[in-house]
Amino acid sequence: MSAENNLRDGELAVEMPAVRDAGLIFIGRIRTPWISREDAPRQGRHDGPVCRLEIFDPWVPALQGVDFYSNLEVIYWLHRSRRDLVLQSPKKNGSTRGTFSLRSPVRPNPIGTSIVRLVGIEGATVLVRGLDCLDETPLLDLKPDRCEFSPLAAQKRGDVEAE
Ligand code: SAM
């Protein structure tokens, strides 16, 4: 067992059920300056470094209209997380919390989200600030921040789509 998988005092791991594939598609790859989990910020900041969302084919046309928004929600797969902890000790001090009361990357479905600032779009690459994930983290989805995508804003733009 690697050190990464060792339990801290009070932590509880469970046997993982058989994986049922939800059919997730990695629509791109996130490039950031962080190689190790210790280096990455716990949460991204809008004055953090510019990171790159490299969108894969055939999803590039789906970027059309993204530049309308200043804030985007990025959804990603925290691929280097273990998934079997139900109790965790983030402070490593023996006191534990339930996984669903934490934003820890360790969870049954290691999905991370960040609200980021759009810096620009260069072809198939979206430049943003506000991420906290490791370099090469798989990208699951990209959507307008829900605050900007209010029914009122959509109405002003003439969008017919309902949220
Ligand atoms: N902002 C997201 C959220 O709240 O859903 C993620 C927050 S999580 C606390 C961020 C931490 O996850 C980073 O500090 C790093 O330790 C870890 N992490 C980042 N990328 C990861 C990856 N690809 N696999 C596993 N852990 C990762």
PDB file of C-alpha atoms and ligand atoms in Angstrom:
ATOM      1  CA  MET A   1       0.000   0.000   0.000  1.00  0.00           C
ATOM      2  CA  SER A   2       1.476   3.380  -0.927  1.00  0.00           C
ATOM      3  CA  ALA A   3       1.815   6.133   1.671  1.00  0.00           C
ATOM      4  CA  GLU A   4      -0.886   7.964  -0.268  1.00  0.00           C
ATOM      5  CA  ASN A   5      -3.367   5.225   0.655  1.00  0.00           C
ATOM      6  CA  ASN A   6      -2.527   5.042   4.359  1.00  0.00           C
ATOM      7  CA  LEU A   7      -5.326   5.943   6.719  1.00  0.00           C
ATOM      8  CA  ARG A   8      -4.972   8.739   9.247  1.00  0.00           C
ATOM      9  CA  ASP A   9      -6.209   8.330  12.831  1.00  0.00           C
ATOM     10  CA  GLY A  10      -9.992   7.997  12.905  1.00  0.00           C
ATOM     11  CA  GLU A  11     -10.441   7.705   9.147  1.00  0.00           C
ATOM     12  CA  LEU A  12     -12.744   5.015   7.759  1.00  0.00           C
ATOM     13  CA  ALA A  13     -12.443   3.373   4.359  1.00  0.00           C
ATOM     14  CA  VAL A  14     -15.137   1.131   2.893  1.00  0.00           C
ATOM     15  CA  GLU A  15     -15.038  -1.550   0.261  1.00  0.00           C
ATOM     16  CA  MET A  16     -15.727   0.036  -3.086  1.00  0.00           C
ATOM     17  CA  PRO A  17     -18.816  -1.251  -4.881  1.00  0.00           C
ATOM     18  CA  ALA A  18     -18.315  -2.469  -8.435  1.00  0.00           C
ATOM     19  CA  VAL A  19     -17.878   0.521 -10.719  1.00  0.00           C
ATOM     20  CA  ARG A  20     -20.985   1.280 -12.738  1.00  0.00           C
ATOM     21  CA  ASP A  21     -19.911   3.325 -15.683  1.00  0.00           C
ATOM     22  CA  ALA A  22     -22.027   6.466 -16.042  1.00  0.00           C
ATOM     23  CA  GLY A  23     -20.583   6.938 -19.510  1.00  0.00           C
ATOM     24  CA  LEU A  24     -18.595  10.067 -18.647  1.00  0.00           C
ATOM     25  CA  ILE A  25     -16.584  11.567 -21.473  1.00  0.00           C
ATOM     26  CA  PHE A  26     -13.427  13.565 -20.880  1.00  0.00           C
ATOM     27  CA  ILE A  27     -14.000  16.604 -23.113  1.00  0.00           C
ATOM     28  CA  GLY A  28     -10.522  17.998 -22.559  1.00  0.00           C
ATOM     29  CA  ARG A  29      -7.465  18.282 -20.391  1.00  0.00           C
ATOM     30  CA  ILE A  30      -6.599  20.978 -17.854  1.00  0.00           C
ATOM     31  CA  ARG A  31      -3.087  22.363 -17.835  1.00  0.00           C
ATOM     32  CA  THR A  32      -1.983  24.002 -14.569  1.00  0.00           C
ATOM     33  CA  PRO A  33       1.339  24.742 -12.857  1.00  0.00           C
ATOM     34  CA  TRP A  34       0.727  22.153 -10.098  1.00  0.00           C
ATOM     35  CA  ILE A  35       2.289  18.719 -10.215  1.00  0.00           C
ATOM     36  CA  SER A  36       1.684  17.532  -6.645  1.00  0.00           C
ATOM     37  CA  ARG A  37      -1.404  17.724  -4.477  1.00  0.00           C
ATOM     38  CA  GLU A  38       0.523  19.547  -1.781  1.00  0.00           C
ATOM     39  CA  ASP A  39       1.416  22.348  -4.226  1.00  0.00           C
ATOM     40  CA  ALA A  40      -2.113  22.901  -5.507  1.00  0.00           C
ATOM     41  CA  PRO A  41      -4.268  25.472  -3.693  1.00  0.00           C
ATOM     42  CA  ARG A  42      -7.181  24.096  -1.655  1.00  0.00           C
ATOM     43  CA  GLN A  43      -9.498  26.324  -3.712  1.00  0.00           C
ATOM     44  CA  GLY A  44      -8.682  28.422  -6.751  1.00  0.00           C
ATOM     45  CA  ARG A  45      -8.454  32.198  -6.623  1.00  0.00           C
ATOM     46  CA  HIS A  46      -9.383  34.650  -9.332  1.00  0.00           C
ATOM     47  CA  ASP A  47      -5.960  36.270  -8.976  1.00  0.00           C
ATOM     48  CA  GLY A  48      -4.281  32.879  -9.369  1.00  0.00           C
ATOM     49  CA  PRO A  49      -2.202  31.827 -12.379  1.00  0.00           C
ATOM     50  CA  VAL A  50      -3.662  31.500 -15.856  1.00  0.00           C
ATOM     51  CA  CYS A  51      -4.521  27.860 -16.548  1.00  0.00           C
ATOM     52  CA  ARG A  52      -5.477  26.259 -19.852  1.00  0.00           C
ATOM     53  CA  LEU A  53      -8.505  24.144 -20.704  1.00  0.00           C
ATOM     54  CA  GLU A  54      -7.508  22.203 -23.808  1.00  0.00           C
ATOM     55  CA  ILE A  55     -10.710  21.026 -25.469  1.00  0.00           C
ATOM     56  CA  PHE A  56     -10.535  17.768 -27.441  1.00  0.00           C
ATOM     57  CA  ASP A  57     -12.135  17.043 -30.781  1.00  0.00           C
ATOM     58  CA  PRO A  58     -15.021  16.764 -31.548  1.00  0.00           C
ATOM     59  CA  TRP A  59     -16.121  19.174 -28.793  1.00  0.00           C
ATOM     60  CA  VAL A  60     -14.347  22.328 -29.999  1.00  0.00           C
ATOM     61  CA  PRO A  61     -17.416  23.831 -31.766  1.00  0.00           C
ATOM     62  CA  ALA A  62     -19.190  23.672 -28.389  1.00  0.00           C
ATOM     63  CA  LEU A  63     -17.038  26.659 -27.336  1.00  0.00           C
ATOM     64  CA  GLN A  64     -19.109  28.960 -29.518  1.00  0.00           C
ATOM     65  CA  GLY A  65     -20.622  31.690 -27.308  1.00  0.00           C
ATOM     66  CA  VAL A  66     -18.485  30.912 -24.278  1.00  0.00           C
ATOM     67  CA  ASP A  67     -16.673  34.236 -24.687  1.00  0.00           C
ATOM     68  CA  PHE A  68     -19.911  36.007 -23.827  1.00  0.00           C
ATOM     69  CA  TYR A  69     -19.338  35.132 -20.168  1.00  0.00           C
ATOM     70  CA  SER A  70     -16.777  36.468 -17.726  1.00  0.00           C
ATOM     71  CA  ASN A  71     -17.255  33.679 -15.168  1.00  0.00           C
ATOM     72  CA  LEU A  72     -17.467  29.998 -16.003  1.00  0.00           C
ATOM     73  CA  GLU A  73     -18.007  26.875 -13.991  1.00  0.00           C
ATOM     74  CA  VAL A  74     -15.383  24.231 -14.673  1.00  0.00           C
ATOM     75  CA  ILE A  75     -16.154  20.628 -13.743  1.00  0.00           C
ATOM     76  CA  TYR A  76     -13.335  18.117 -13.599  1.00  0.00           C
ATOM     77  CA  TRP A  77     -12.414  14.606 -12.578  1.00  0.00           C
ATOM     78  CA  LEU A  78      -9.943  14.536  -9.686  1.00  0.00           C
ATOM     79  CA  HIS A  79      -8.270  11.496 -11.187  1.00  0.00           C
ATOM     80  CA  ARG A  80      -5.613  10.949  -8.526  1.00  0.00           C
ATOM     81  CA  SER A  81      -8.031  10.683  -5.589  1.00  0.00           C
ATOM     82  CA  ARG A  82      -8.869   7.593  -3.636  1.00  0.00           C
ATOM     83  CA  ARG A  83     -12.623   7.029  -3.553  1.00  0.00           C
ATOM     84  CA  ASP A  84     -13.308   4.794  -0.582  1.00  0.00           C
ATOM     85  CA  LEU A  85     -13.209   7.099   2.482  1.00  0.00           C
ATOM     86  CA  VAL A  86     -16.446   7.882   4.292  1.00  0.00           C
ATOM     87  CA  LEU A  87     -14.736   9.496   7.289  1.00  0.00           C
ATOM     88  CA  GLN A  88     -11.760  11.766   6.724  1.00  0.00           C
ATOM     89  CA  SER A  89      -9.307  13.643   8.872  1.00  0.00           C
ATOM     90  CA  PRO A  90      -8.274  16.644   6.766  1.00  0.00           C
ATOM     91  CA  LYS A  91      -6.257  18.128   9.603  1.00  0.00           C
ATOM     92  CA  LYS A  92      -4.550  14.782  10.328  1.00  0.00           C
ATOM     93  CA  ASN A  93      -5.361  15.170  14.028  1.00  0.00           C
ATOM     94  CA  GLY A  94      -7.650  12.209  14.602  1.00  0.00           C
ATOM     95  CA  SER A  95     -10.817  14.280  14.420  1.00  0.00           C
ATOM     96  CA  THR A  96     -12.896  13.175  11.466  1.00  0.00           C
ATOM     97  CA  ARG A  97     -15.714  14.482   9.306  1.00  0.00           C
ATOM     98  CA  GLY A  98     -18.034  12.756   6.900  1.00  0.00           C
ATOM     99  CA  THR A  99     -16.963  12.971   3.279  1.00  0.00           C
ATOM    100  CA  PHE A 100     -20.162  14.753   2.250  1.00  0.00           C
ATOM    101  CA  SER A 101     -19.444  17.536   4.743  1.00  0.00           C
ATOM    102  CA  LEU A 102     -16.124  18.305   3.036  1.00  0.00           C
ATOM    103  CA  ARG A 103     -14.899  19.636  -0.310  1.00  0.00           C
ATOM    104  CA  SER A 104     -12.049  17.144  -0.162  1.00  0.00           C
ATOM    105  CA  PRO A 105     -10.999  15.601  -3.493  1.00  0.00           C
ATOM    106  CA  VAL A 106     -11.431  12.190  -1.823  1.00  0.00           C
ATOM    107  CA  ARG A 107     -15.011  11.107  -2.511  1.00  0.00           C
ATOM    108  CA  PRO A 108     -16.861   8.250  -4.220  1.00  0.00           C
ATOM    109  CA  ASN A 109     -17.109  10.230  -7.448  1.00  0.00           C
ATOM    110  CA  PRO A 110     -14.130  12.594  -7.361  1.00  0.00           C
ATOM    111  CA  ILE A 111     -15.734  15.500  -9.188  1.00  0.00           C
ATOM    112  CA  GLY A 112     -14.310  18.981  -8.578  1.00  0.00           C
ATOM    113  CA  THR A 113     -15.852  22.288  -9.543  1.00  0.00           C
ATOM    114  CA  SER A 114     -14.455  25.815  -9.695  1.00  0.00           C
ATOM    115  CA  ILE A 115     -15.920  29.138 -10.710  1.00  0.00           C
ATOM    116  CA  VAL A 116     -13.212  30.682 -12.876  1.00  0.00           C
ATOM    117  CA  ARG A 117     -12.590  33.984 -14.638  1.00  0.00           C
ATOM    118  CA  LEU A 118     -12.391  33.799 -18.401  1.00  0.00           C
ATOM    119  CA  VAL A 119      -9.117  35.301 -19.644  1.00  0.00           C
ATOM    120  CA  GLY A 120      -9.480  34.428 -23.319  1.00  0.00           C
ATOM    121  CA  ILE A 121     -10.002  31.763 -25.934  1.00  0.00           C
ATOM    122  CA  GLU A 122      -7.244  30.720 -28.340  1.00  0.00           C
ATOM    123  CA  GLY A 123      -8.630  28.227 -30.851  1.00  0.00           C
ATOM    124  CA  ALA A 124      -9.425  25.069 -28.894  1.00  0.00           C
ATOM    125  CA  THR A 125      -7.925  26.384 -25.653  1.00  0.00           C
ATOM    126  CA  VAL A 126      -9.762  28.364 -22.993  1.00  0.00           C
ATOM    127  CA  LEU A 127      -7.569  30.468 -20.687  1.00  0.00           C
ATOM    128  CA  VAL A 128      -8.919  30.937 -17.168  1.00  0.00           C
ATOM    129  CA  ARG A 129      -7.923  31.976 -13.651  1.00  0.00           C
ATOM    130  CA  GLY A 130      -9.289  30.366 -10.499  1.00  0.00           C
ATOM    131  CA  LEU A 131      -8.417  26.688 -10.707  1.00  0.00           C
ATOM    132  CA  ASP A 132      -6.974  24.416  -8.036  1.00  0.00           C
ATOM    133  CA  CYS A 133      -6.373  21.137  -9.866  1.00  0.00           C
ATOM    134  CA  LEU A 134      -3.277  19.243 -10.892  1.00  0.00           C
ATOM    135  CA  ASP A 135      -1.752  19.468 -14.332  1.00  0.00           C
ATOM    136  CA  GLU A 136      -3.400  16.992 -16.743  1.00  0.00           C
ATOM    137  CA  THR A 137      -6.636  16.770 -14.739  1.00  0.00           C
ATOM    138  CA  PRO A 138      -9.395  15.483 -17.047  1.00  0.00           C
ATOM    139  CA  LEU A 139     -12.069  18.048 -17.946  1.00  0.00           C
ATOM    140  CA  LEU A 140     -15.697  16.921 -17.691  1.00  0.00           C
ATOM    141  CA  ASP A 141     -17.682  20.037 -18.523  1.00  0.00           C
ATOM    142  CA  LEU A 142     -17.662  23.787 -18.889  1.00  0.00           C
ATOM    143  CA  LYS A 143     -20.710  26.006 -18.426  1.00  0.00           C
ATOM    144  CA  PRO A 144     -21.601  29.619 -17.695  1.00  0.00           C
ATOM    145  CA  ASP A 145     -21.601  30.517 -14.022  1.00  0.00           C
ATOM    146  CA  ARG A 146     -25.197  30.132 -12.869  1.00  0.00           C
ATOM    147  CA  CYS A 147     -25.231  33.724 -11.532  1.00  0.00           C
ATOM    148  CA  GLU A 148     -24.570  35.086 -15.005  1.00  0.00           C
ATOM    149  CA  PHE A 149     -26.912  32.631 -16.651  1.00  0.00           C
ATOM    150  CA  SER A 150     -30.029  33.936 -14.945  1.00  0.00           C
ATOM    151  CA  PRO A 151     -33.340  33.747 -16.834  1.00  0.00           C
ATOM    152  CA  LEU A 152     -33.255  37.552 -17.023  1.00  0.00           C
ATOM    153  CA  ALA A 153     -29.829  37.652 -18.673  1.00  0.00           C
ATOM    154  CA  ALA A 154     -30.897  34.910 -21.060  1.00  0.00           C
ATOM    155  CA  GLN A 155     -34.035  36.870 -21.925  1.00  0.00           C
ATOM    156  CA  LYS A 156     -31.976  39.973 -22.695  1.00  0.00           C
ATOM    157  CA  ARG A 157     -29.823  37.955 -25.051  1.00  0.00           C
ATOM    158  CA  GLY A 158     -32.922  36.478 -26.689  1.00  0.00           C
ATOM    159  CA  ASP A 159     -31.990  32.947 -25.663  1.00  0.00           C
ATOM    160  CA  VAL A 160     -34.951  30.620 -25.696  1.00  0.00           C
ATOM    161  CA  GLU A 161     -33.306  27.970 -23.585  1.00  0.00           C
ATOM    162  CA  ALA A 162     -34.806  27.529 -20.135  1.00  0.00           C
ATOM    163  CA  GLU A 163     -32.425  26.613 -17.318  1.00  0.00           C
TER     164      GLU A 163
HETATM  165  N1  SAM B   1     -12.484  23.311  -6.177  1.00  0.00           N
HETATM  166  C1  SAM B   1     -12.837  21.921  -6.187  1.00  0.00           C
HETATM  167  C2  SAM B   1     -14.121  21.709  -5.406  1.00  0.00           C
HETATM  168  O1  SAM B   1     -14.331  22.423  -4.425  1.00  0.00           O
HETATM  169  O2  SAM B   1     -14.927  20.859  -5.816  1.00  0.00           O
HETATM  170  C3  SAM B   1     -11.714  21.022  -5.681  1.00  0.00           C
HETATM  171  C4  SAM B   1     -11.308  21.326  -4.263  1.00  0.00           C
HETATM  172  S1  SAM B   1     -10.126  20.151  -3.676  1.00  0.00           S
HETATM  173  C5  SAM B   1     -10.063  20.637  -1.972  1.00  0.00           C
HETATM  174  C6  SAM B   1      -8.612  20.798  -4.325  1.00  0.00           C
HETATM  175  C7  SAM B   1      -7.464  19.896  -3.932  1.00  0.00           C
HETATM  176  O3  SAM B   1      -7.604  18.663  -4.607  1.00  0.00           O
HETATM  177  C8  SAM B   1      -6.112  20.427  -4.327  1.00  0.00           C
HETATM  178  O4  SAM B   1      -5.572  21.248  -3.328  1.00  0.00           O
HETATM  179  C9  SAM B   1      -5.289  19.141  -4.478  1.00  0.00           C
HETATM  180  O5  SAM B   1      -4.777  18.767  -3.211  1.00  0.00           O
HETATM  181  C10 SAM B   1      -6.333  18.108  -4.883  1.00  0.00           C
HETATM  182  N2  SAM B   1      -6.304  17.796  -6.314  1.00  0.00           N
HETATM  183  C11 SAM B   1      -6.238  18.680  -7.328  1.00  0.00           C
HETATM  184  N3  SAM B   1      -6.266  18.049  -8.507  1.00  0.00           N
HETATM  185  C12 SAM B   1      -6.369  16.736  -8.230  1.00  0.00           C
HETATM  186  C13 SAM B   1      -6.452  15.566  -9.043  1.00  0.00           C
HETATM  187  N4  SAM B   1      -6.443  15.632 -10.376  1.00  0.00           N
HETATM  188  N5  SAM B   1      -6.534  14.367  -8.418  1.00  0.00           N
HETATM  189  C14 SAM B   1      -6.552  14.303  -7.070  1.00  0.00           C
HETATM  190  N6  SAM B   1      -6.475  15.377  -6.256  1.00  0.00           N
HETATM  191  C15 SAM B   1      -6.386  16.574  -6.835  1.00  0.00           C
END
